Amino acid sequence: YWTEVECTIQGGRLEVRNGSAPATAGGSGSRNTGGVMSTSDFPNYFLKERGLTMECKNPTTQKGMMTKDVIMTAALGVLCVAVRMVFMIAGGIAPLIWLGSHFIDAILLGPVFMLLVAKVPKGGAVFLVCLLTGLAFLNSGWPVVVTCIVGGLMCEVILGLGNRTSPSLLTLVITYVVFCLSFIGDFFPLWFLGDQFLGQMLSSGMSGEYVETIRSFINGPAIAVIVISIIVGALVGAFFGHRLMRKHFSAAQVAPEE
């Protein structure tokens, strides 16, 4: 992939081209920041024969998140929380919406996740969004924070195994599935505490009909359906998000064209 770099040419003049658009870099200390270059276009022998040296720095691969990265990550994290919050509130009215909220979230948050990966290709960005989301829903129980932390770390490992600035579509899809599953901890009190959790729901003002509907989903097949629905929603959301963001990816080279 082509990667945007900032280069300094020392000791002479050299004309470089980005596609058909030429950019001239010349003179000691001169700088070309307007083009996209690949070091393979400038073999060492080519530069040495002309008495030139070139030092390049790729700003997208600098280690650590800068202030703008943190701001972008926080903004997209808040958007994730807002989307999930809408369906959590709606789920307080209709139990089936609550049970299917992760499936809906997984579809809608696909473009947000792809934008995050495109705009902040730095280690820690996805983890921070997971952590922020887990803390935002702490009132659902501490398990959601744990699953968000574990899921966020897994996402970082998967992205770190490849090239963060140009991850494959497969890497993006797998990472997004894990990202969506990381929020499943808010169901754990229902699945593992059962009647105790349902009793808390009744005492909080939920109707008996609402609670009985929720009770009917505390069984193995129902749990499997919820988990599978999240995975299916994540697959749909990943491809939807990637397709929606493809124009951006094509410009930033964060993901391959189809």
C-alpha atoms as one frame of an Amber mdcrd trajectory, in Angstrom:
protein
   0.000   0.000   0.000   1.003   3.565  -0.557   1.611   5.376   2.684   1.603
   9.094   3.275   5.001  10.177   4.586   6.850  13.352   5.419  10.333  13.353
   3.914  13.390  15.542   4.099  15.814  15.562   1.166  19.405  16.509   1.950
  22.099  17.583  -0.471  20.383  18.384  -3.760  17.165  18.428  -5.800  14.895
  15.513  -6.478  11.525  15.467  -8.207   8.993  13.007  -6.863   5.598  12.217
  -8.237   2.334  11.099  -6.688   0.500   9.531  -9.612   0.519  12.262 -12.264
   0.936  15.148  -9.836   4.619  16.149  -9.504   6.072  17.599  -6.336   9.603
  18.963  -6.229  11.819  18.585  -3.197  15.165  20.323  -3.327  17.928  21.855
  -1.325  19.365  21.025   2.055  16.602  20.653   4.563  13.824  21.050   1.994
  10.650  19.137   2.647   7.977  17.383   0.575   4.749  16.900   2.503   2.323
  17.141  -0.386   2.751  13.752  -1.996   2.521  10.070  -1.321   5.808   8.274
  -1.709   7.133   4.773  -1.387  10.758   4.232  -0.423  10.860   1.488  -3.058
  10.802   4.297  -5.663  14.077   5.638  -4.294  16.576   2.775  -3.933  19.646
   3.562  -1.871  21.999   3.376  -4.863  19.855   5.911  -6.752  20.160   8.432
  -3.936  23.798   7.767  -3.149  24.868   8.238  -6.779  23.399  11.746  -6.634
  24.773  12.579  -3.229  21.314  12.606  -1.664  19.925  11.251   1.553  16.288
  11.053   2.486  14.757  10.714   5.919  11.076   9.833   6.017   8.567   9.810
   8.826   5.090   8.354   8.580   2.808  10.306  10.922   0.141   7.575  10.904
   2.533   5.011  12.382   3.967   7.088  15.193   3.699   5.217  18.457   1.224
   6.518  20.951  -1.959   8.511  20.581  -1.756  12.260  20.136  -4.277  14.745
  21.493  -6.334  14.743  18.291  -6.427  10.935  18.399  -7.748  10.948  21.951
 -10.402  13.537  21.022 -11.527  11.529  17.981 -11.577   8.298  19.993 -13.585
   9.909  22.793 -16.074  11.415  20.325 -16.674   8.079  18.589 -16.846   6.344
  21.961 -19.567   8.738  23.094 -21.431   8.034  19.845 -21.255   4.288  20.557
 -22.612   4.857  24.057 -25.404   7.088  22.718 -26.547   4.496  20.161 -26.534
   1.718  22.757 -28.292   3.925  25.292 -31.188   4.592  22.918 -31.983   0.903
  22.566 -31.380   0.180  26.245 -34.008   2.796  27.091 -36.368   1.396  24.466
 -35.690  -2.052  25.915 -37.028  -0.841  29.233 -40.408  -0.535  27.538 -40.351
  -3.626  25.319 -38.368  -6.644  26.628 -37.729  -8.063  23.161 -35.999  -4.820
  22.162 -33.701  -5.165  25.185 -32.923  -8.775  24.332 -32.256  -7.823  20.708
 -30.476  -4.549  21.452 -27.002  -5.972  20.842 -28.061  -7.274  17.428 -29.356
  -3.816  16.440 -26.304  -2.065  17.895 -23.970  -4.382  15.990 -25.524  -3.354
  12.680 -25.687   0.373  13.379 -22.225   0.747  14.940 -20.377  -0.841  12.000
 -19.649   2.500  10.282 -18.596   4.056  13.606 -16.097   1.264  14.242 -14.689
   1.472  10.710 -14.329   5.236  11.071 -12.464   4.719  14.344 -10.017   2.292
  12.738  -9.552   4.651   9.768  -9.093   7.862  11.714  -7.121   6.512  14.673
  -4.877   3.639  13.504  -3.072   3.645  16.852  -2.847   1.049  19.566  -5.328
   1.610  22.366  -8.103   3.389  20.447 -10.500   0.436  20.259  -9.717  -0.540
  23.852 -10.564   2.967  25.069 -13.937   2.868  23.300 -14.696  -0.520  24.863
 -13.678   0.712  28.306 -15.714   3.909  27.963 -18.774   1.901  26.937 -18.350
  -0.557  29.791 -18.077   2.230  32.361 -21.092   4.009  30.873 -23.212   0.897
  31.481 -21.780   0.026  34.883 -25.296   0.279  36.325 -26.041  -2.949  34.382
 -23.533  -4.714  36.642 -19.771  -5.029  36.905 -19.556  -7.983  34.439 -20.057
  -5.620  31.485 -16.903  -3.718  32.476 -14.944  -6.972  32.648 -16.160  -8.220
  29.262 -15.472  -4.815  27.705 -11.908  -4.819  29.040 -11.263  -8.391  27.868
 -12.913  -7.759  24.488 -11.049  -4.477  24.012  -7.712  -6.143  24.700  -8.545
  -8.951  22.267  -9.412  -6.379  19.593  -6.061  -4.661  20.116  -4.207  -7.966
  19.821  -6.005  -8.871  16.580  -5.347  -5.453  15.015  -1.760  -5.508  16.256
  -1.044  -8.794  14.486  -1.448  -7.040  11.140  -0.788  -3.611   9.734  -2.882
  -1.090  11.621  -2.745   1.450   8.792  -3.979  -1.067   6.226  -5.790  -3.961
   7.916  -7.372  -6.590   5.713 -11.130  -6.869   5.458 -10.934 -10.201   7.297
  -9.063  -8.553  10.182 -11.635  -5.776  10.362 -14.545  -8.221  10.379 -13.055
 -10.474  13.076 -12.130  -7.485  15.226 -15.600  -6.005  14.916 -17.266  -9.289
  15.889 -15.123  -9.401  19.038 -15.869  -5.710  19.638 -19.634  -6.371  19.579
 -19.385  -9.463  21.776 -17.431  -7.481  24.366 -20.648  -5.704  25.431 -22.477
  -8.939  26.240 -21.620  -8.636  29.938 -24.804  -6.701  30.651 -26.714  -9.964
  30.088 -24.606 -11.908  32.615 -26.646 -10.915  35.702 -29.756 -12.241  33.935
 -28.104 -15.466  32.830 -26.143 -16.267  35.999 -28.255 -14.742  38.775 -31.647
 -15.583  37.311 -34.415 -15.111  39.880 -32.340 -12.748  41.992 -31.906 -10.417
  39.013 -35.574 -10.715  38.047 -36.553  -9.877  41.605 -34.490  -6.697  41.358
 -36.307  -5.841  38.135 -39.680  -6.222  39.863 -38.594  -4.085  42.800 -37.405
  -1.389  40.391 -40.932  -1.049  38.990 -40.918  -3.383  35.982 -44.281  -5.069
  35.332 -44.831  -8.731  36.038 -45.531  -9.364  32.343 -42.229  -7.743  31.365
 -40.297  -9.845  33.884 -41.988 -13.085  32.816 -41.090 -12.394  29.183 -37.466
 -11.926  30.220 -37.631 -15.118  32.330 -38.594 -17.142  29.256 -35.195 -16.343
  27.755 -33.159 -17.794  30.612 -32.380 -21.095  28.922 -29.632 -22.530  26.786
 -31.293 -22.258  23.354 -32.409 -18.660  23.972 -28.904 -17.666  25.120 -27.421
 -19.317  22.018 -29.854 -17.397  19.797 -28.853 -14.085  21.414 -25.121 -14.792
  20.996 -25.558 -15.928  17.393 -27.698 -12.866  16.633 -24.907 -10.608  17.892
 -22.390 -12.353  15.630 -24.733 -12.099  12.636 -25.432  -8.445  13.385 -21.693
  -7.790  13.680 -21.033  -9.416  10.302 -23.751  -7.310   8.682 -22.503  -4.180
  10.452 -18.880  -4.832   9.476 -19.643  -5.214   5.772 -22.120  -2.341   5.870
 -19.598  -0.102   7.617 -16.763  -1.121   5.321 -18.826  -0.495   2.222 -20.002
   2.861   3.534 -16.450   3.873   4.403 -14.795   2.416   1.295 -14.358   5.822
  -0.316 -12.535   7.032   2.757 -10.510   3.827   2.943  -9.508   4.206  -0.688
  -8.093   7.648   0.041  -6.468   6.743   3.364  -5.490   3.180   2.355  -6.851
   1.794   5.612  -8.634  -1.099   3.962  -8.512  -2.761   0.557 -10.891  -1.976
  -2.266 -13.191  -4.799  -3.244
